mmCIF file with all atom_site columns, C-alpha atoms and ligand atoms in Angstrom:
data_model
loop_
_atom_site.group_PDB
_atom_site.id
_atom_site.type_symbol
_atom_site.label_atom_id
_atom_site.label_alt_id
_atom_site.label_comp_id
_atom_site.label_asym_id
_atom_site.label_entity_id
_atom_site.label_seq_id
_atom_site.pdbx_PDB_ins_code
_atom_site.Cartn_x
_atom_site.Cartn_y
_atom_site.Cartn_z
_atom_site.occupancy
_atom_site.B_iso_or_equiv
_atom_site.pdbx_formal_charge
_atom_site.auth_seq_id
_atom_site.auth_comp_id
_atom_site.auth_asym_id
_atom_site.auth_atom_id
_atom_site.pdbx_PDB_model_num
ATOM   1   C  CA  . UNK A 1 1   ? -5.545  120.767 19.207 1.00 81.00 ? 1   UNK A CA  1
ATOM   2   C  CA  . UNK A 1 2   ? -4.673  117.498 17.770 1.00 90.00 ? 2   UNK A CA  1
ATOM   3   C  CA  . UNK A 1 3   ? -3.396  116.432 21.257 1.00 94.00 ? 3   UNK A CA  1
ATOM   4   C  CA  . UNK A 1 4   ? -6.682  117.192 22.744 1.00 97.00 ? 4   UNK A CA  1
ATOM   5   C  CA  . UNK A 1 5   ? -8.426  115.348 20.382 1.00 96.00 ? 5   UNK A CA  1
ATOM   6   C  CA  . UNK A 1 6   ? -6.092  111.874 20.629 1.00 96.00 ? 6   UNK A CA  1
ATOM   7   C  CA  . UNK A 1 7   ? -6.893  112.410 24.154 1.00 97.00 ? 7   UNK A CA  1
ATOM   8   C  CA  . UNK A 1 8   ? -10.484 112.479 23.485 1.00 97.00 ? 8   UNK A CA  1
ATOM   9   C  CA  . UNK A 1 9   ? -10.689 110.032 21.488 1.00 96.00 ? 9   UNK A CA  1
ATOM   10  C  CA  . UNK A 1 10  ? -8.944  107.687 23.474 1.00 95.00 ? 10  UNK A CA  1
ATOM   11  C  CA  . UNK A 1 11  ? -11.437 108.579 26.556 1.00 97.00 ? 11  UNK A CA  1
ATOM   12  C  CA  . UNK A 1 12  ? -15.082 107.415 27.080 1.00 97.00 ? 12  UNK A CA  1
ATOM   13  C  CA  . UNK A 1 13  ? -15.485 109.077 30.578 1.00 98.00 ? 13  UNK A CA  1
ATOM   14  C  CA  . UNK A 1 14  ? -14.414 112.248 31.298 1.00 98.00 ? 14  UNK A CA  1
ATOM   15  C  CA  . UNK A 1 15  ? -13.914 112.995 35.052 1.00 98.00 ? 15  UNK A CA  1
ATOM   16  C  CA  . UNK A 1 16  ? -14.231 116.988 36.269 1.00 98.00 ? 16  UNK A CA  1
ATOM   17  C  CA  . UNK A 1 17  ? -12.676 118.719 38.849 1.00 98.00 ? 17  UNK A CA  1
ATOM   18  C  CA  . UNK A 1 18  ? -15.302 121.131 40.279 1.00 98.00 ? 18  UNK A CA  1
ATOM   19  C  CA  . UNK A 1 19  ? -13.495 124.121 41.668 1.00 97.00 ? 19  UNK A CA  1
ATOM   20  C  CA  . UNK A 1 20  ? -12.023 125.704 38.619 1.00 97.00 ? 20  UNK A CA  1
ATOM   21  C  CA  . UNK A 1 21  ? -13.346 123.408 35.676 1.00 98.00 ? 21  UNK A CA  1
ATOM   22  C  CA  . UNK A 1 22  ? -16.930 124.304 36.628 1.00 98.00 ? 22  UNK A CA  1
ATOM   23  C  CA  . UNK A 1 23  ? -17.156 127.090 38.007 1.00 98.00 ? 23  UNK A CA  1
ATOM   24  C  CA  . UNK A 1 24  ? -15.004 129.537 40.481 1.00 97.00 ? 24  UNK A CA  1
ATOM   25  C  CA  . UNK A 1 25  ? -17.046 128.501 43.419 1.00 97.00 ? 25  UNK A CA  1
ATOM   26  C  CA  . UNK A 1 26  ? -15.933 131.593 45.947 1.00 96.00 ? 26  UNK A CA  1
ATOM   27  C  CA  . UNK A 1 27  ? -15.508 134.045 43.636 1.00 96.00 ? 27  UNK A CA  1
ATOM   28  C  CA  . UNK A 1 28  ? -18.216 135.898 45.752 1.00 96.00 ? 28  UNK A CA  1
ATOM   29  C  CA  . UNK A 1 29  ? -17.397 134.114 49.118 1.00 94.00 ? 29  UNK A CA  1
ATOM   30  C  CA  . UNK A 1 30  ? -13.310 134.364 49.079 1.00 94.00 ? 30  UNK A CA  1
ATOM   31  C  CA  . UNK A 1 31  ? -11.958 130.978 50.028 1.00 93.00 ? 31  UNK A CA  1
ATOM   32  C  CA  . UNK A 1 32  ? -9.003  133.331 52.085 1.00 93.00 ? 32  UNK A CA  1
ATOM   33  C  CA  . UNK A 1 33  ? -12.103 134.477 54.146 1.00 94.00 ? 33  UNK A CA  1
ATOM   34  C  CA  . UNK A 1 34  ? -13.827 130.740 54.583 1.00 96.00 ? 34  UNK A CA  1
ATOM   35  C  CA  . UNK A 1 35  ? -10.264 129.402 55.751 1.00 93.00 ? 35  UNK A CA  1
ATOM   36  C  CA  . UNK A 1 36  ? -9.635  132.245 58.187 1.00 92.00 ? 36  UNK A CA  1
ATOM   37  C  CA  . UNK A 1 37  ? -13.175 131.351 59.655 1.00 95.00 ? 37  UNK A CA  1
ATOM   38  C  CA  . UNK A 1 38  ? -12.197 127.526 60.023 1.00 94.00 ? 38  UNK A CA  1
ATOM   39  C  CA  . UNK A 1 39  ? -8.724  128.739 61.345 1.00 91.00 ? 39  UNK A CA  1
ATOM   40  C  CA  . UNK A 1 40  ? -10.688 131.928 64.144 1.00 93.00 ? 40  UNK A CA  1
ATOM   41  C  CA  . UNK A 1 41  ? -13.501 128.463 64.903 1.00 94.00 ? 41  UNK A CA  1
ATOM   42  C  CA  . UNK A 1 42  ? -10.804 125.836 65.642 1.00 91.00 ? 42  UNK A CA  1
ATOM   43  C  CA  . UNK A 1 43  ? -9.232  128.384 67.970 1.00 91.00 ? 43  UNK A CA  1
ATOM   44  C  CA  . UNK A 1 44  ? -12.287 129.199 70.022 1.00 93.00 ? 44  UNK A CA  1
ATOM   45  C  CA  . UNK A 1 45  ? -12.480 125.519 70.049 1.00 89.00 ? 45  UNK A CA  1
ATOM   46  C  CA  . UNK A 1 46  ? -9.478  124.986 71.832 1.00 87.00 ? 46  UNK A CA  1
ATOM   47  C  CA  . UNK A 1 47  ? -8.005  123.349 68.949 1.00 85.00 ? 47  UNK A CA  1
ATOM   48  C  CA  . UNK A 1 48  ? -5.897  125.879 67.200 1.00 82.00 ? 48  UNK A CA  1
ATOM   49  C  CA  . UNK A 1 49  ? -2.524  124.839 68.462 1.00 80.00 ? 49  UNK A CA  1
ATOM   50  C  CA  . UNK A 1 50  ? -3.176  121.668 66.096 1.00 78.00 ? 50  UNK A CA  1
ATOM   51  C  CA  . UNK A 1 51  ? -2.154  124.094 62.701 1.00 80.00 ? 51  UNK A CA  1
ATOM   52  C  CA  . UNK A 1 52  ? 1.417   124.050 62.321 1.00 70.00 ? 52  UNK A CA  1
ATOM   53  C  CA  . UNK A 1 53  ? 1.636   127.759 61.797 1.00 65.00 ? 53  UNK A CA  1
ATOM   54  C  CA  . UNK A 1 54  ? -0.608  130.549 63.731 1.00 57.00 ? 54  UNK A CA  1
ATOM   55  C  CA  . UNK A 1 55  ? 0.852   133.588 62.567 1.00 55.00 ? 55  UNK A CA  1
ATOM   56  C  CA  . UNK A 1 56  ? 0.164   132.856 58.890 1.00 59.00 ? 56  UNK A CA  1
ATOM   57  C  CA  . UNK A 1 57  ? -3.138  131.261 58.691 1.00 58.00 ? 57  UNK A CA  1
ATOM   58  C  CA  . UNK A 1 58  ? -3.181  129.149 55.263 1.00 69.00 ? 58  UNK A CA  1
ATOM   59  C  CA  . UNK A 1 59  ? -5.409  130.672 52.871 1.00 83.00 ? 59  UNK A CA  1
ATOM   60  C  CA  . UNK A 1 60  ? -6.955  127.549 51.476 1.00 88.00 ? 60  UNK A CA  1
ATOM   61  C  CA  . UNK A 1 61  ? -9.761  125.767 53.086 1.00 92.00 ? 61  UNK A CA  1
ATOM   62  C  CA  . UNK A 1 62  ? -8.517  122.173 52.313 1.00 89.00 ? 62  UNK A CA  1
ATOM   63  C  CA  . UNK A 1 63  ? -5.073  123.112 53.549 1.00 87.00 ? 63  UNK A CA  1
ATOM   64  C  CA  . UNK A 1 64  ? -6.802  123.469 56.627 1.00 89.00 ? 64  UNK A CA  1
ATOM   65  C  CA  . UNK A 1 65  ? -8.525  120.288 56.511 1.00 88.00 ? 65  UNK A CA  1
ATOM   66  C  CA  . UNK A 1 66  ? -5.796  118.641 55.519 1.00 84.00 ? 66  UNK A CA  1
ATOM   67  C  CA  . UNK A 1 67  ? -3.603  119.885 58.587 1.00 84.00 ? 67  UNK A CA  1
ATOM   68  C  CA  . UNK A 1 68  ? -6.182  118.985 60.851 1.00 85.00 ? 68  UNK A CA  1
ATOM   69  C  CA  . UNK A 1 69  ? -6.208  115.259 59.529 1.00 80.00 ? 69  UNK A CA  1
ATOM   70  C  CA  . UNK A 1 70  ? -2.288  115.241 59.805 1.00 80.00 ? 70  UNK A CA  1
ATOM   71  C  CA  . UNK A 1 71  ? -2.692  116.323 63.851 1.00 81.00 ? 71  UNK A CA  1
ATOM   72  C  CA  . UNK A 1 72  ? -5.106  113.290 64.417 1.00 73.00 ? 72  UNK A CA  1
ATOM   73  C  CA  . UNK A 1 73  ? -7.454  115.430 65.837 1.00 69.00 ? 73  UNK A CA  1
ATOM   74  C  CA  . UNK A 1 74  ? -10.400 112.768 66.331 1.00 76.00 ? 74  UNK A CA  1
ATOM   75  C  CA  . UNK A 1 75  ? -13.331 112.152 64.266 1.00 80.00 ? 75  UNK A CA  1
ATOM   76  C  CA  . UNK A 1 76  ? -15.946 114.133 65.983 1.00 85.00 ? 76  UNK A CA  1
ATOM   77  C  CA  . UNK A 1 77  ? -13.957 117.460 65.731 1.00 86.00 ? 77  UNK A CA  1
ATOM   78  C  CA  . UNK A 1 78  ? -13.256 116.702 62.303 1.00 87.00 ? 78  UNK A CA  1
ATOM   79  C  CA  . UNK A 1 79  ? -16.484 115.836 61.442 1.00 89.00 ? 79  UNK A CA  1
ATOM   80  C  CA  . UNK A 1 80  ? -17.578 119.475 62.705 1.00 91.00 ? 80  UNK A CA  1
ATOM   81  C  CA  . UNK A 1 81  ? -15.236 121.528 60.480 1.00 92.00 ? 81  UNK A CA  1
ATOM   82  C  CA  . UNK A 1 82  ? -16.069 119.477 57.746 1.00 92.00 ? 82  UNK A CA  1
ATOM   83  C  CA  . UNK A 1 83  ? -19.285 120.160 58.156 1.00 94.00 ? 83  UNK A CA  1
ATOM   84  C  CA  . UNK A 1 84  ? -18.664 124.013 58.680 1.00 96.00 ? 84  UNK A CA  1
ATOM   85  C  CA  . UNK A 1 85  ? -16.925 123.735 55.121 1.00 96.00 ? 85  UNK A CA  1
ATOM   86  C  CA  . UNK A 1 86  ? -19.565 122.306 53.690 1.00 96.00 ? 86  UNK A CA  1
ATOM   87  C  CA  . UNK A 1 87  ? -22.123 125.112 55.152 1.00 97.00 ? 87  UNK A CA  1
ATOM   88  C  CA  . UNK A 1 88  ? -19.506 127.476 53.254 1.00 97.00 ? 88  UNK A CA  1
ATOM   89  C  CA  . UNK A 1 89  ? -19.479 126.038 49.915 1.00 97.00 ? 89  UNK A CA  1
ATOM   90  C  CA  . UNK A 1 90  ? -23.023 125.853 49.943 1.00 97.00 ? 90  UNK A CA  1
ATOM   91  C  CA  . UNK A 1 91  ? -23.155 129.677 50.604 1.00 96.00 ? 91  UNK A CA  1
ATOM   92  C  CA  . UNK A 1 92  ? -20.530 130.071 47.795 1.00 97.00 ? 92  UNK A CA  1
ATOM   93  C  CA  . UNK A 1 93  ? -22.712 128.081 45.240 1.00 96.00 ? 93  UNK A CA  1
ATOM   94  C  CA  . UNK A 1 94  ? -24.614 131.088 45.337 1.00 94.00 ? 94  UNK A CA  1
ATOM   95  C  CA  . UNK A 1 95  ? -22.345 133.826 43.833 1.00 96.00 ? 95  UNK A CA  1
ATOM   96  C  CA  . UNK A 1 96  ? -19.957 130.828 41.986 1.00 97.00 ? 96  UNK A CA  1
ATOM   97  C  CA  . UNK A 1 97  ? -18.847 132.208 38.353 1.00 98.00 ? 97  UNK A CA  1
ATOM   98  C  CA  . UNK A 1 98  ? -19.777 129.364 36.195 1.00 98.00 ? 98  UNK A CA  1
ATOM   99  C  CA  . UNK A 1 99  ? -16.322 128.736 34.020 1.00 98.00 ? 99  UNK A CA  1
ATOM   100 C  CA  . UNK A 1 100 ? -16.549 130.011 30.786 1.00 98.00 ? 100 UNK A CA  1
ATOM   101 C  CA  . UNK A 1 101 ? -17.702 127.515 28.367 1.00 98.00 ? 101 UNK A CA  1
ATOM   102 C  CA  . UNK A 1 102 ? -17.878 124.282 31.012 1.00 98.00 ? 102 UNK A CA  1
ATOM   103 C  CA  . UNK A 1 103 ? -21.859 123.993 30.369 1.00 98.00 ? 103 UNK A CA  1
ATOM   104 C  CA  . UNK A 1 104 ? -21.280 123.666 27.088 1.00 98.00 ? 104 UNK A CA  1
ATOM   105 C  CA  . UNK A 1 105 ? -18.478 121.365 26.980 1.00 98.00 ? 105 UNK A CA  1
ATOM   106 C  CA  . UNK A 1 106 ? -20.789 119.313 29.357 1.00 98.00 ? 106 UNK A CA  1
ATOM   107 C  CA  . UNK A 1 107 ? -23.844 119.328 27.217 1.00 98.00 ? 107 UNK A CA  1
ATOM   108 C  CA  . UNK A 1 108 ? -21.380 118.539 23.832 1.00 98.00 ? 108 UNK A CA  1
ATOM   109 C  CA  . UNK A 1 109 ? -19.416 115.777 25.510 1.00 98.00 ? 109 UNK A CA  1
ATOM   110 C  CA  . UNK A 1 110 ? -22.964 114.283 26.812 1.00 98.00 ? 110 UNK A CA  1
ATOM   111 C  CA  . UNK A 1 111 ? -24.627 114.701 23.292 1.00 97.00 ? 111 UNK A CA  1
ATOM   112 C  CA  . UNK A 1 112 ? -21.532 112.236 22.052 1.00 97.00 ? 112 UNK A CA  1
ATOM   113 C  CA  . UNK A 1 113 ? -21.961 109.759 24.781 1.00 97.00 ? 113 UNK A CA  1
ATOM   114 C  CA  . UNK A 1 114 ? -19.206 110.257 27.082 1.00 98.00 ? 114 UNK A CA  1
ATOM   115 C  CA  . UNK A 1 115 ? -19.803 108.971 30.519 1.00 98.00 ? 115 UNK A CA  1
ATOM   116 C  CA  . UNK A 1 116 ? -18.772 111.948 33.001 1.00 98.00 ? 116 UNK A CA  1
ATOM   117 C  CA  . UNK A 1 117 ? -18.203 112.438 36.348 1.00 98.00 ? 117 UNK A CA  1
ATOM   118 C  CA  . UNK A 1 118 ? -17.500 115.121 39.088 1.00 98.00 ? 118 UNK A CA  1
ATOM   119 C  CA  . UNK A 1 119 ? -13.759 114.117 41.053 1.00 98.00 ? 119 UNK A CA  1
ATOM   120 C  CA  . UNK A 1 120 ? -13.699 117.098 44.050 1.00 98.00 ? 120 UNK A CA  1
ATOM   121 C  CA  . UNK A 1 121 ? -12.247 117.850 47.239 1.00 96.00 ? 121 UNK A CA  1
ATOM   122 C  CA  . UNK A 1 122 ? -15.481 119.821 47.958 1.00 97.00 ? 122 UNK A CA  1
ATOM   123 C  CA  . UNK A 1 123 ? -18.602 118.484 49.202 1.00 97.00 ? 123 UNK A CA  1
ATOM   124 C  CA  . UNK A 1 124 ? -20.919 116.435 46.940 1.00 97.00 ? 124 UNK A CA  1
ATOM   125 C  CA  . UNK A 1 125 ? -23.662 117.806 48.276 1.00 97.00 ? 125 UNK A CA  1
ATOM   126 C  CA  . UNK A 1 126 ? -22.277 121.209 47.156 1.00 97.00 ? 126 UNK A CA  1
ATOM   127 C  CA  . UNK A 1 127 ? -21.645 120.175 43.704 1.00 98.00 ? 127 UNK A CA  1
ATOM   128 C  CA  . UNK A 1 128 ? -25.175 118.770 43.811 1.00 98.00 ? 128 UNK A CA  1
ATOM   129 C  CA  . UNK A 1 129 ? -26.859 121.759 44.534 1.00 97.00 ? 129 UNK A CA  1
ATOM   130 C  CA  . UNK A 1 130 ? -24.633 123.597 42.201 1.00 98.00 ? 130 UNK A CA  1
ATOM   131 C  CA  . UNK A 1 131 ? -25.602 121.613 38.935 1.00 98.00 ? 131 UNK A CA  1
ATOM   132 C  CA  . UNK A 1 132 ? -29.166 121.153 39.559 1.00 97.00 ? 132 UNK A CA  1
ATOM   133 C  CA  . UNK A 1 133 ? -29.343 125.204 40.113 1.00 96.00 ? 133 UNK A CA  1
ATOM   134 C  CA  . UNK A 1 134 ? -27.759 125.371 36.594 1.00 97.00 ? 134 UNK A CA  1
ATOM   135 C  CA  . UNK A 1 135 ? -29.293 122.422 34.629 1.00 97.00 ? 135 UNK A CA  1
ATOM   136 C  CA  . UNK A 1 136 ? -26.689 120.754 34.654 1.00 98.00 ? 136 UNK A CA  1
ATOM   137 C  CA  . UNK A 1 137 ? -27.308 117.348 36.978 1.00 98.00 ? 137 UNK A CA  1
ATOM   138 C  CA  . UNK A 1 138 ? -28.703 115.166 34.343 1.00 98.00 ? 138 UNK A CA  1
ATOM   139 C  CA  . UNK A 1 139 ? -25.568 114.690 32.524 1.00 98.00 ? 139 UNK A CA  1
ATOM   140 C  CA  . UNK A 1 140 ? -23.701 113.314 35.543 1.00 98.00 ? 140 UNK A CA  1
ATOM   141 C  CA  . UNK A 1 141 ? -26.298 110.501 36.233 1.00 97.00 ? 141 UNK A CA  1
ATOM   142 C  CA  . UNK A 1 142 ? -24.928 110.781 39.815 1.00 97.00 ? 142 UNK A CA  1
ATOM   143 C  CA  . UNK A 1 143 ? -21.775 110.183 39.438 1.00 98.00 ? 143 UNK A CA  1
ATOM   144 C  CA  . UNK A 1 144 ? -20.435 113.016 42.112 1.00 98.00 ? 144 UNK A CA  1
ATOM   145 C  CA  . UNK A 1 145 ? -17.495 112.163 44.303 1.00 98.00 ? 145 UNK A CA  1
ATOM   146 C  CA  . UNK A 1 146 ? -16.992 114.736 46.427 1.00 97.00 ? 146 UNK A CA  1
ATOM   147 C  CA  . UNK A 1 147 ? -14.866 114.489 50.178 1.00 94.00 ? 147 UNK A CA  1
ATOM   148 C  CA  . UNK A 1 148 ? -15.384 112.106 52.816 1.00 90.00 ? 148 UNK A CA  1
ATOM   149 C  CA  . UNK A 1 149 ? -14.683 112.620 56.462 1.00 83.00 ? 149 UNK A CA  1
ATOM   150 C  CA  . UNK A 1 150 ? -11.266 110.398 55.827 1.00 86.00 ? 150 UNK A CA  1
ATOM   151 C  CA  . UNK A 1 151 ? -9.239  113.549 55.072 1.00 86.00 ? 151 UNK A CA  1
ATOM   152 C  CA  . UNK A 1 152 ? -6.546  111.721 54.350 1.00 87.00 ? 152 UNK A CA  1
ATOM   153 C  CA  . UNK A 1 153 ? -8.256  110.854 51.034 1.00 92.00 ? 153 UNK A CA  1
ATOM   154 C  CA  . UNK A 1 154 ? -8.421  114.311 50.195 1.00 93.00 ? 154 UNK A CA  1
ATOM   155 C  CA  . UNK A 1 155 ? -6.790  114.809 46.389 1.00 94.00 ? 155 UNK A CA  1
ATOM   156 C  CA  . UNK A 1 156 ? -3.594  114.435 45.610 1.00 94.00 ? 156 UNK A CA  1
ATOM   157 C  CA  . UNK A 1 157 ? -4.598  110.784 46.688 1.00 96.00 ? 157 UNK A CA  1
ATOM   158 C  CA  . UNK A 1 158 ? -6.647  109.324 43.736 1.00 98.00 ? 158 UNK A CA  1
ATOM   159 C  CA  . UNK A 1 159 ? -9.601  108.042 46.025 1.00 98.00 ? 159 UNK A CA  1
ATOM   160 C  CA  . UNK A 1 160 ? -12.292 110.274 44.303 1.00 98.00 ? 160 UNK A CA  1
ATOM   161 C  CA  . UNK A 1 161 ? -11.178 109.205 40.847 1.00 98.00 ? 161 UNK A CA  1
ATOM   162 C  CA  . UNK A 1 162 ? -10.946 105.481 42.111 1.00 98.00 ? 162 UNK A CA  1
ATOM   163 C  CA  . UNK A 1 163 ? -14.643 105.716 43.378 1.00 98.00 ? 163 UNK A CA  1
ATOM   164 C  CA  . UNK A 1 164 ? -15.943 107.738 39.473 1.00 98.00 ? 164 UNK A CA  1
ATOM   165 C  CA  . UNK A 1 165 ? -14.140 104.754 38.037 1.00 98.00 ? 165 UNK A CA  1
ATOM   166 C  CA  . UNK A 1 166 ? -15.746 101.989 40.112 1.00 98.00 ? 166 UNK A CA  1
ATOM   167 C  CA  . UNK A 1 167 ? -19.365 104.289 39.962 1.00 97.00 ? 167 UNK A CA  1
ATOM   168 C  CA  . UNK A 1 168 ? -18.838 104.702 36.147 1.00 98.00 ? 168 UNK A CA  1
ATOM   169 C  CA  . UNK A 1 169 ? -17.428 101.419 35.152 1.00 98.00 ? 169 UNK A CA  1
ATOM   170 C  CA  . UNK A 1 170 ? -14.952 102.972 32.997 1.00 98.00 ? 170 UNK A CA  1
ATOM   171 C  CA  . UNK A 1 171 ? -11.346 101.868 33.277 1.00 98.00 ? 171 UNK A CA  1
ATOM   172 C  CA  . UNK A 1 172 ? -8.331  104.084 34.060 1.00 98.00 ? 172 UNK A CA  1
ATOM   173 C  CA  . UNK A 1 173 ? -7.051  103.902 30.245 1.00 98.00 ? 173 UNK A CA  1
ATOM   174 C  CA  . UNK A 1 174 ? -10.797 104.756 29.209 1.00 98.00 ? 174 UNK A CA  1
ATOM   175 C  CA  . UNK A 1 175 ? -10.618 107.894 31.442 1.00 98.00 ? 175 UNK A CA  1
ATOM   176 C  CA  . UNK A 1 176 ? -9.619  111.566 31.248 1.00 98.00 ? 176 UNK A CA  1
ATOM   177 C  CA  . UNK A 1 177 ? -9.494  113.985 33.979 1.00 98.00 ? 177 UNK A CA  1
ATOM   178 C  CA  . UNK A 1 178 ? -9.978  117.927 33.446 1.00 98.00 ? 178 UNK A CA  1
ATOM   179 C  CA  . UNK A 1 179 ? -8.393  119.411 36.775 1.00 98.00 ? 179 UNK A CA  1
ATOM   180 C  CA  . UNK A 1 180 ? -6.958  123.402 37.627 1.00 98.00 ? 180 UNK A CA  1
ATOM   181 C  CA  . UNK A 1 181 ? -4.337  122.382 40.221 1.00 96.00 ? 181 UNK A CA  1
ATOM   182 C  CA  . UNK A 1 182 ? -1.066  120.053 40.620 1.00 96.00 ? 182 UNK A CA  1
ATOM   183 C  CA  . UNK A 1 183 ? -3.124  117.893 43.215 1.00 96.00 ? 183 UNK A CA  1
ATOM   184 C  CA  . UNK A 1 184 ? -5.204  116.992 40.108 1.00 98.00 ? 184 UNK A CA  1
ATOM   185 C  CA  . UNK A 1 185 ? -2.363  116.170 38.221 1.00 98.00 ? 185 UNK A CA  1
ATOM   186 C  CA  . UNK A 1 186 ? -0.841  114.354 40.913 1.00 98.00 ? 186 UNK A CA  1
ATOM   187 C  CA  . UNK A 1 187 ? -4.268  112.219 41.675 1.00 98.00 ? 187 UNK A CA  1
ATOM   188 C  CA  . UNK A 1 188 ? -4.735  111.644 38.099 1.00 98.00 ? 188 UNK A CA  1
ATOM   189 C  CA  . UNK A 1 189 ? -0.983  110.208 38.039 1.00 98.00 ? 189 UNK A CA  1
ATOM   190 C  CA  . UNK A 1 190 ? -1.193  107.727 40.362 1.00 98.00 ? 190 UNK A CA  1
ATOM   191 C  CA  . UNK A 1 191 ? -4.510  106.821 39.015 1.00 98.00 ? 191 UNK A CA  1
ATOM   192 C  CA  . UNK A 1 192 ? -3.356  106.375 35.653 1.00 98.00 ? 192 UNK A CA  1
ATOM   193 C  CA  . UNK A 1 193 ? -5.970  108.681 34.417 1.00 98.00 ? 193 UNK A CA  1
ATOM   194 C  CA  . UNK A 1 194 ? -4.912  110.993 31.145 1.00 98.00 ? 194 UNK A CA  1
ATOM   195 C  CA  . UNK A 1 195 ? -5.219  114.687 32.061 1.00 98.00 ? 195 UNK A CA  1
ATOM   196 C  CA  . UNK A 1 196 ? -6.071  118.125 30.720 1.00 98.00 ? 196 UNK A CA  1
ATOM   197 C  CA  . UNK A 1 197 ? -4.707  120.752 32.808 1.00 98.00 ? 197 UNK A CA  1
ATOM   198 C  CA  . UNK A 1 198 ? -6.978  124.078 32.559 1.00 98.00 ? 198 UNK A CA  1
ATOM   199 C  CA  . UNK A 1 199 ? -5.274  127.185 33.716 1.00 98.00 ? 199 UNK A CA  1
ATOM   200 C  CA  . UNK A 1 200 ? -7.664  130.204 34.184 1.00 95.00 ? 200 UNK A CA  1
ATOM   201 C  CA  . UNK A 1 201 ? -4.003  132.403 34.079 1.00 96.00 ? 201 UNK A CA  1
ATOM   202 C  CA  . UNK A 1 202 ? -0.484  132.179 33.874 1.00 97.00 ? 202 UNK A CA  1
ATOM   203 C  CA  . UNK A 1 203 ? 0.365   131.747 37.591 1.00 96.00 ? 203 UNK A CA  1
ATOM   204 C  CA  . UNK A 1 204 ? -1.872  128.356 37.565 1.00 96.00 ? 204 UNK A CA  1
ATOM   205 C  CA  . UNK A 1 205 ? -0.316  127.653 34.048 1.00 97.00 ? 205 UNK A CA  1
ATOM   206 C  CA  . UNK A 1 206 ? 3.233   127.634 35.674 1.00 97.00 ? 206 UNK A CA  1
ATOM   207 C  CA  . UNK A 1 207 ? 2.036   125.666 38.409 1.00 97.00 ? 207 UNK A CA  1
ATOM   208 C  CA  . UNK A 1 208 ? 0.615   123.015 36.424 1.00 98.00 ? 208 UNK A CA  1
ATOM   209 C  CA  . UNK A 1 209 ? 3.591   122.612 33.895 1.00 98.00 ? 209 UNK A CA  1
ATOM   210 C  CA  . UNK A 1 210 ? 5.661   122.352 37.077 1.00 98.00 ? 210 UNK A CA  1
ATOM   211 C  CA  . UNK A 1 211 ? 3.691   119.456 38.501 1.00 97.00 ? 211 UNK A CA  1
ATOM   212 C  CA  . UNK A 1 212 ? 4.334   117.500 35.470 1.00 97.00 ? 212 UNK A CA  1
ATOM   213 C  CA  . UNK A 1 213 ? 0.982   118.445 33.354 1.00 98.00 ? 213 UNK A CA  1
ATOM   214 C  CA  . UNK A 1 214 ? 1.595   117.961 29.527 1.00 96.00 ? 214 UNK A CA  1
ATOM   215 C  CA  . UNK A 1 215 ? -1.795  119.308 28.065 1.00 97.00 ? 215 UNK A CA  1
ATOM   216 C  CA  . UNK A 1 216 ? -2.634  122.241 29.271 1.00 98.00 ? 216 UNK A CA  1
ATOM   217 C  CA  . UNK A 1 217 ? -5.447  124.779 27.958 1.00 98.00 ? 217 UNK A CA  1
ATOM   218 C  CA  . UNK A 1 218 ? -6.433  128.206 29.074 1.00 98.00 ? 218 UNK A CA  1
ATOM   219 C  CA  . UNK A 1 219 ? -9.703  127.840 28.150 1.00 98.00 ? 219 UNK A CA  1
ATOM   220 C  CA  . UNK A 1 220 ? -12.223 125.050 27.367 1.00 98.00 ? 220 UNK A CA  1
ATOM   221 C  CA  . UNK A 1 221 ? -13.250 126.619 24.291 1.00 98.00 ? 221 UNK A CA  1
ATOM   222 C  CA  . UNK A 1 222 ? -10.279 124.854 23.064 1.00 97.00 ? 222 UNK A CA  1
ATOM   223 C  CA  . UNK A 1 223 ? -11.568 120.911 24.621 1.00 98.00 ? 223 UNK A CA  1
ATOM   224 C  CA  . UNK A 1 224 ? -14.921 121.631 23.546 1.00 98.00 ? 224 UNK A CA  1
ATOM   225 C  CA  . UNK A 1 225 ? -13.692 122.689 19.647 1.00 97.00 ? 225 UNK A CA  1
ATOM   226 C  CA  . UNK A 1 226 ? -11.690 119.144 19.480 1.00 97.00 ? 226 UNK A CA  1
ATOM   227 C  CA  . UNK A 1 227 ? -15.189 117.458 20.757 1.00 97.00 ? 227 UNK A CA  1
ATOM   228 C  CA  . UNK A 1 228 ? -17.010 119.070 18.291 1.00 95.00 ? 228 UNK A CA  1
ATOM   229 C  CA  . UNK A 1 229 ? -13.769 118.723 15.771 1.00 88.00 ? 229 UNK A CA  1
ATOM   230 C  CA  . UNK A 1 230 ? -13.683 121.753 14.399 1.00 78.00 ? 230 UNK A CA  1
HETATM 231 MG MG1 . LIG B 2 .   ? -9.972  123.063 41.526 1.00 94.39 ? 301 LIG B MG1 1
#
């Protein structure tokens, strides 16, 4: 807790990854089904060969996007693929599961004047829609930074963090990111932003530790307590 307090005290801006720290976006519309649909869609349009391995389609929709970005597929197709993923994500927001203590943490941080932003590989439109439905959008003052059509800029590239720093006016040293994947940890390191890992299970905990995260919590309640100085 002392460690969390120190991180929070040196920060004035908190950057949230979306899927994981805010909600489990694909709780009711599984990510692997979304990835399979994207793979199937690519195949139907004659672009299946762009994916590295047909017999093992990646279970992560963003892995499909990354693979397509690497394949240099052309902006029209990338735009259509990205739009298809956005439609899936919008559908997923309806059955997304709020992360325990996320809403309380967001409100508690705002109550003591932290600036808040979202830095995500998901679509900003999707994040905005989720936060609106849960009455949390006002806490973020429009600082929602999602993926662009430049798929090379997905995390672990720090692009969305840099956009958040630009829009909030906070420096990297004044910022702290909460994320749940090695890509978040790496993006924060590249942007020189402190990092708190959120791991809802042992597997995620190990992945974050292996990626070099030194502060990892199993529940956002620990962070909430540190904010409230409990
Ligand atoms: Mg995440």
